[in-house]
XYZ file of C-alpha atoms in Angstrom:
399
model
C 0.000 0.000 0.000
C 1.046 3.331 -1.346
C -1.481 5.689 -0.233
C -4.358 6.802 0.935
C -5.213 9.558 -1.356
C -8.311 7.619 -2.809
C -11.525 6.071 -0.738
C -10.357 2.749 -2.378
C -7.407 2.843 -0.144
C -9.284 3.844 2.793
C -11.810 1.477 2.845
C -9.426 -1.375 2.055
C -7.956 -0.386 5.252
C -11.517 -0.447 7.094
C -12.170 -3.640 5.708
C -8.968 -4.971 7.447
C -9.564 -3.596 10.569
C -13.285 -5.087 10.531
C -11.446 -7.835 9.859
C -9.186 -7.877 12.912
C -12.199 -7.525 14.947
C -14.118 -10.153 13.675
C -11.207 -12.365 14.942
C -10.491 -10.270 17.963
C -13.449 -9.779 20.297
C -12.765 -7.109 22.518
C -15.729 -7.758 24.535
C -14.053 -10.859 25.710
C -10.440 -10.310 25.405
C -7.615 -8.869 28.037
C -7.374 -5.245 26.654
C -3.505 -6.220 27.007
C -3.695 -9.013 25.161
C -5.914 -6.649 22.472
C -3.546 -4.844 21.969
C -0.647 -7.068 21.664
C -2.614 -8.604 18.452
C -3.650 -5.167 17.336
C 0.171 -4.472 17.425
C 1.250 -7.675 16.019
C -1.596 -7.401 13.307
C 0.753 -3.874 11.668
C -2.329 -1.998 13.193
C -0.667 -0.212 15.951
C 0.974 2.745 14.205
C 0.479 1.618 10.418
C 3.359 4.021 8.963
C 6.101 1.577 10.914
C 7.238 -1.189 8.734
C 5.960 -4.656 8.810
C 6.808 -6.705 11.887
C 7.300 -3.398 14.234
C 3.316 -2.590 14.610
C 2.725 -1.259 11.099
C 2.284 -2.461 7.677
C 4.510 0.187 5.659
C 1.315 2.797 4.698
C 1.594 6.402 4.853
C 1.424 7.929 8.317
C -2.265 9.523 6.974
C -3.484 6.261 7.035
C -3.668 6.147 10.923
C -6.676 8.274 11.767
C -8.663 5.931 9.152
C -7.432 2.891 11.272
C -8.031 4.567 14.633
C -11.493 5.842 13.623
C -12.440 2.561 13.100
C -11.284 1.088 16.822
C -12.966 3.520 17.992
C -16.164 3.042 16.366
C -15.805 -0.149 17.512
C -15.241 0.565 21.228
C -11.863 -1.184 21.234
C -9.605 -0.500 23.839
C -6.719 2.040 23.434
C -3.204 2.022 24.733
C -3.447 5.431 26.672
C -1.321 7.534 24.563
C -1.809 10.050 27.269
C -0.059 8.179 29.857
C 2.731 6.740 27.622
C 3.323 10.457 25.257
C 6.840 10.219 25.770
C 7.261 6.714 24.576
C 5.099 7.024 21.761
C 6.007 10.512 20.522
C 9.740 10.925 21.324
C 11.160 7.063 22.219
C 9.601 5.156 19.529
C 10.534 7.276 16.196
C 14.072 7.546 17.762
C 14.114 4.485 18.045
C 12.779 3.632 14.661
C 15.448 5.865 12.643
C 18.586 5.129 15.005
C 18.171 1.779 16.838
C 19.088 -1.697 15.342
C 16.844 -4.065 14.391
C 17.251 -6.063 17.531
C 16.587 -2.804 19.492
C 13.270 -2.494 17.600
C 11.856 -5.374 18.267
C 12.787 -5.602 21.783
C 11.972 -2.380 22.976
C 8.723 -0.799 20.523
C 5.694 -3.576 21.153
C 5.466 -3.201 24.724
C 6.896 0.394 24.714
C 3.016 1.063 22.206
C 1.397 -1.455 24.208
C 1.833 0.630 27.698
C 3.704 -2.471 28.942
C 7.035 0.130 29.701
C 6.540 3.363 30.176
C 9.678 5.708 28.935
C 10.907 9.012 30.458
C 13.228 11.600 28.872
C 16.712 12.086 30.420
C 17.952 15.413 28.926
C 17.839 18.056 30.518
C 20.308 18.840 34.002
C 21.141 21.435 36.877
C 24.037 23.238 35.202
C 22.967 22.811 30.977
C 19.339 24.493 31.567
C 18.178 25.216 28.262
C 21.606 24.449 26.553
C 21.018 20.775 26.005
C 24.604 20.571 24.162
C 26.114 21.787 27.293
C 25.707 18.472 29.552
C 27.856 17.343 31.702
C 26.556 13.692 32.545
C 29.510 11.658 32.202
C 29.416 7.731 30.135
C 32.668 6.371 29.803
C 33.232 3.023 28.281
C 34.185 -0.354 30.755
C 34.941 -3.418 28.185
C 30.990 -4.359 26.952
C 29.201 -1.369 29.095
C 29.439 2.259 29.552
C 29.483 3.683 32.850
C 27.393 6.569 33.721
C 27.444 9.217 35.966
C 25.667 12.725 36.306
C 22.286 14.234 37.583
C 19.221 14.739 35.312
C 16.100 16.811 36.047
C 12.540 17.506 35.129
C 11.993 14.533 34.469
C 8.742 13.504 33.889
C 7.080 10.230 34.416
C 10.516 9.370 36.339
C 9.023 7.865 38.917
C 6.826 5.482 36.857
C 9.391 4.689 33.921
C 10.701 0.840 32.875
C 13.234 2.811 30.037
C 14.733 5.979 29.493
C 16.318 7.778 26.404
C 19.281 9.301 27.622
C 21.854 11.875 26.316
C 25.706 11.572 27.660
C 28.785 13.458 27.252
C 31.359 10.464 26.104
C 34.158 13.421 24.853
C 34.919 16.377 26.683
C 37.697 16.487 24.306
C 35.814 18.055 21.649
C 33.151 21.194 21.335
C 30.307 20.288 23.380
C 27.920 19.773 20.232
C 30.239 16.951 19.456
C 31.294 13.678 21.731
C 27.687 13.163 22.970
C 26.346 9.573 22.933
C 22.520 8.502 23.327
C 21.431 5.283 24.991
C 18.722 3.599 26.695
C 18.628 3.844 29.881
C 17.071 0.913 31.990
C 15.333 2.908 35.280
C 15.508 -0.380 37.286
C 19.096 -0.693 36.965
C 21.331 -0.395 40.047
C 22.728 3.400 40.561
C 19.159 4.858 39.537
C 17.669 6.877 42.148
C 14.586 8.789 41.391
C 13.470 11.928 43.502
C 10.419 13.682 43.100
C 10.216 17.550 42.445
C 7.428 19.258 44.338
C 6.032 22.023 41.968
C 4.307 24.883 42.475
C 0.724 23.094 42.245
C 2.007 20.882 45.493
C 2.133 17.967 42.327
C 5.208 16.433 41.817
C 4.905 15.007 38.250
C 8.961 15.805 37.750
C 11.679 14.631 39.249
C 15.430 14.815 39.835
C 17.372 11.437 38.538
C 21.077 10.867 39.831
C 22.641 7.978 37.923
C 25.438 6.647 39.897
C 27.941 4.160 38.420
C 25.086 3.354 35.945
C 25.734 0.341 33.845
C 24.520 0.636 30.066
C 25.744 -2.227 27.559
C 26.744 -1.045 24.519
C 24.187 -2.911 23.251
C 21.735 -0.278 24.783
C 22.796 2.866 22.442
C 21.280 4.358 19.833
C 23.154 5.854 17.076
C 27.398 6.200 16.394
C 29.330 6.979 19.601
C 29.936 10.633 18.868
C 26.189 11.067 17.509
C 24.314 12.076 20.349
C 23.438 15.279 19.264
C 21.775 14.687 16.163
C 19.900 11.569 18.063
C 18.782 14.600 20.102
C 17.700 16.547 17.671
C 15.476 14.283 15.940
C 14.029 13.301 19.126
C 13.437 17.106 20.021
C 11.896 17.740 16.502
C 9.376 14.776 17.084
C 8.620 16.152 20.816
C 7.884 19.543 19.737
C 5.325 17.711 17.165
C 3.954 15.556 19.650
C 2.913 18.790 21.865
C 1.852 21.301 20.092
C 0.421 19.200 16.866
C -2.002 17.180 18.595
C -5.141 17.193 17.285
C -7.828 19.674 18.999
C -11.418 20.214 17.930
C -12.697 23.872 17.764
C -12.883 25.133 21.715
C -10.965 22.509 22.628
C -8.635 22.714 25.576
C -8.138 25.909 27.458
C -9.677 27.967 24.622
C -13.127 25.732 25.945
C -13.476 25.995 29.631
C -12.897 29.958 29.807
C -15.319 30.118 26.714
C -17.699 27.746 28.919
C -17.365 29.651 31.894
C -18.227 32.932 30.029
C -21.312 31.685 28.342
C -22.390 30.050 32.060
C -21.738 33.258 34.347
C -23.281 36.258 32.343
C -22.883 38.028 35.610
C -18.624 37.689 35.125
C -18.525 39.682 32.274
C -17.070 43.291 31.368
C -16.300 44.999 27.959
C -12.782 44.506 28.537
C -12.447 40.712 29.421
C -14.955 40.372 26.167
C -12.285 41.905 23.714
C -9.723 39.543 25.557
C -11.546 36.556 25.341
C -12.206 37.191 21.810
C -8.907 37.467 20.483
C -8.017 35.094 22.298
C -10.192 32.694 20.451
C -9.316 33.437 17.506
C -5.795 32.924 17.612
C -6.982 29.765 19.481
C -8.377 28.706 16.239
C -5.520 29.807 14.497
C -3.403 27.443 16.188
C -5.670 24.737 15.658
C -5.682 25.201 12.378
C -2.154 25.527 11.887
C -2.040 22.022 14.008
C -3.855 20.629 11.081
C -1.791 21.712 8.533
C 1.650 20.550 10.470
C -0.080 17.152 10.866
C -0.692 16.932 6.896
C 3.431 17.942 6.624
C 4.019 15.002 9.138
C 1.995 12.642 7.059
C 3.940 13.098 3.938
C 6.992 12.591 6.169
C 8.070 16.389 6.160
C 8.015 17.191 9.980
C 9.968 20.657 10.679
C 10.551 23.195 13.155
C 6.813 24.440 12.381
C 6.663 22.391 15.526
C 8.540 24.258 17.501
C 6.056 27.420 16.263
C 3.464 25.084 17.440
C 4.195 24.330 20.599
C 5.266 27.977 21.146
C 1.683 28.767 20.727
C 0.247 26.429 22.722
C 2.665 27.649 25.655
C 1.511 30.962 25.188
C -2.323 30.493 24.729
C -2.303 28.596 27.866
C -0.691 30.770 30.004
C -2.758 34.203 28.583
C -6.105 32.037 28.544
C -5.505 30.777 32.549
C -4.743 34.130 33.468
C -7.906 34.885 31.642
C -10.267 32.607 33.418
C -8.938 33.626 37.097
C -9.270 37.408 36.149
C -13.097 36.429 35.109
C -13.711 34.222 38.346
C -11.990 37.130 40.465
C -11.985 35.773 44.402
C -12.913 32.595 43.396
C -10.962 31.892 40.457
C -8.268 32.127 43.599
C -9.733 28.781 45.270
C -7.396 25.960 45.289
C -8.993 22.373 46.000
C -6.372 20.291 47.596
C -2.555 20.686 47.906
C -1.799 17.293 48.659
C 1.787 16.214 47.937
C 0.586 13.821 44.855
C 3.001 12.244 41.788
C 0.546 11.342 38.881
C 1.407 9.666 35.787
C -0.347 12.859 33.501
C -1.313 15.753 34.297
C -5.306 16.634 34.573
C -5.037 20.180 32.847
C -8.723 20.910 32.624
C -10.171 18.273 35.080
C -8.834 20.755 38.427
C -10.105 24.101 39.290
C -8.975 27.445 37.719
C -6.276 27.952 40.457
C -4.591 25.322 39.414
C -4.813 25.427 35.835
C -2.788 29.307 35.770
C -0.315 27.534 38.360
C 0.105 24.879 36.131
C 0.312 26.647 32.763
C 3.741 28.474 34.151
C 5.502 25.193 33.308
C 4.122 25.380 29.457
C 6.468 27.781 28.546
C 9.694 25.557 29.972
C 8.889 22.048 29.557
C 9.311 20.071 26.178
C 11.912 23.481 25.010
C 11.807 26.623 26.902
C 10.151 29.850 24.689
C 13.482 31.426 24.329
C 15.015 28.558 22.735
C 12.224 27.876 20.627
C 12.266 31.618 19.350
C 15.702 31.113 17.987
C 14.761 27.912 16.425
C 12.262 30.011 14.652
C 13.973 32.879 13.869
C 16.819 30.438 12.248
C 15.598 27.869 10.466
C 12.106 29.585 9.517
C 12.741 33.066 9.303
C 15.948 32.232 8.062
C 17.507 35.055 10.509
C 21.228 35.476 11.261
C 22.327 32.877 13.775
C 23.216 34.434 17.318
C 26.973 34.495 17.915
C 28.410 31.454 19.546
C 32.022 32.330 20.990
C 31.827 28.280 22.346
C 31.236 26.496 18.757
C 34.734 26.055 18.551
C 36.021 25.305 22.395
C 36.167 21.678 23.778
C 33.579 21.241 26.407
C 36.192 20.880 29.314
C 37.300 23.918 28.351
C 34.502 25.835 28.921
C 33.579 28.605 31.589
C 31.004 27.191 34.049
């Protein structure tokens, strides 16, 4: 299969999944063991080649297939709970892992068997992912890692981990970086959980002491960490601010729904707000669309990182919104519990929460500022800020 460009194609692709469910009652069957045929059956993410959960057809060809589970009231996989497997681990590890790494690591990473977290970021690189210091050196078959992580989401619940290392401080820091998976069970993982500013603590701090990785474990050349990284950046970026959203979805919604509900809130001023607010709410969505047709012809870009610069935004200026309307009682909190959940329930907590909450949109997944440069580069096509460390080994630079 080609394509999907014709209704032919489509339905061919209905049939099958009919098909599958003909053979594979759901009504009866363990969800787990659902989806383990689903996968198996190259109906899991159907752009992935044969034998990995797909059967080789353009990445449109998904929302035909998952329309049809649906439909059908089949059970899902989550892809809330397991976003960073699905959207950063699994096309990383489709473009840089080995065969054998494929098929160990991407059925029961889409099945929700393993959950993944994202070591990157760290106490002294902040935004600067190039600049880490966590140290893998090689030991005969293994690397040996030490070093500190943090904001780490999902930590605390993670099987596997993709994880960025500095293997040569010999060279500039962009170079001498080498990605592996990192198992979260293994001895010399400790897992700490960062209390945030809602009283959640979703992130966490990860120390890797003495960490054993086999060689067998990493993903890409020794050397090539950095453009692992990027790819797996590009596709995070995608994976935030290109999800599909139907009009007055999401933030946009509940302030809209809380305006129509409490005539009593409103004033002239809050109405202007609110309304161009919405509209570059639907802006965004509709720019979501059109990254998700670039993705499907297998041209993703930094129009992601636009994306999810949006969303960051829209969030923040929309919760501040929605308190503002509430006044006194948009100041109500409902429980400050110490809690660690797998995902965070944006729009399921009260308004106090949700502007709390939305101060993290602007740092996690790419902080604004870095994002803005990616823009201004490599869509804008701007003059590249001066970098007096392109050239300077990592050891030898100032910290």
């Amino acid at each position: 299969m080609s394509t999907v460009d014709s209704e032919g194609d489509a339905e061919d692709l209905r049939s099958r999944v009919r098909e599958f469910l003909r053979e594979h009652d759901h009504t009866v069957m363990e969800p787990l063991d659902f989806l383990r045929a689903r996968f198996d059956a190259g109906l899991a993410w159907v752009h992935f080649p044969a034998g990995l959960g797909g059967i080789g057809a353009p990445r449109a060809a998904q929302a035909v297939v998952d329309a049809e589970f649906e439909a059908a009231g089949a059970p899902d996989n989550n892809p809330r709970r397991i976003g960073i497997g699905l959207g950063m681990a699994a096309p990383t590890i489709l473009q840089f892992g080995t065969e054998e790494q494929q098929r160990r690591f991407l059925r029961p990473l889409w099945t929700g068997e393993e959950v993944w977290c994202q070591l990157f970021s760290e106490p002294g690189a902040g935004s600067d992912l190039a600049a880490l210091g966590t140290r893998a050196v090689r030991d005969g078959s293994d690397w040996v890692v030490e070093g500190q992580k943090v904001w780490t989401s999902g930590a605390h619940v993670a099987r596997w981990a993709i994880l960025v290392t500095r293997t040569d401080p010999e060279v500039p820091k962009h170079q001498g970086m080498t990605y592996f998976v990192c198992d979260m069970t293994a001895p010399g993982v400790e897992v700490r959980p960062l209390r945030q500013i809602t009283g959640e603590a979703e992130f966490n701090e990860v120390f890797l002491n003495g960490v054993r990785i086999p060689d067998a474990q990493r993903l890409g050349e020794i050397g090539d960490g950095w453009r692992v990284a990027q790819a797996t950046l590009m596709n995070e970026r995608v994976a935030i601010g290109g999800r599909p959203t139907p009009r007055e979805g999401g933030m946009v919604g509940v302030v809209a729904q809380t305006w129509r509900e409490r005539p009593e809130l409103r004033t002239p001023e809050l109405h202007d707000r609110l309304l161009r607010l919405w509209v570059e709410a639907e802006a965004a969505r509709l720019a979501g669309d059109r990254l998700r047709q670039q993705l499907a012809v297998g041209r993703p870009g930094p129009e992601g990182s636009a994306m999810k610069l949006a969303f960051a935004r829209l969030s923040q200026e929309l919760s501040a919104l929605e308190v503002e309307l509430l006044g006194e009682e948009g100041l109500r909190y409902d429980d400050w519990t110490l809690r660690r959940p797998d995902l965070v329930d944006f729009t399921g907590r009260e308004a106090g929460y949700r502007y709390l909450r939305a101060k993290g949109n602007s740092i996690e997944g790419g902080t604004s500022e870095v994002l803005r440069n990616i823009i201004a580069e490599r869509v804008l096509g701007l003059p590249t800020e001066p970098r007096a460390d392109k050239d300077v080994a990592w050891k030898d630079l100032p910290r």
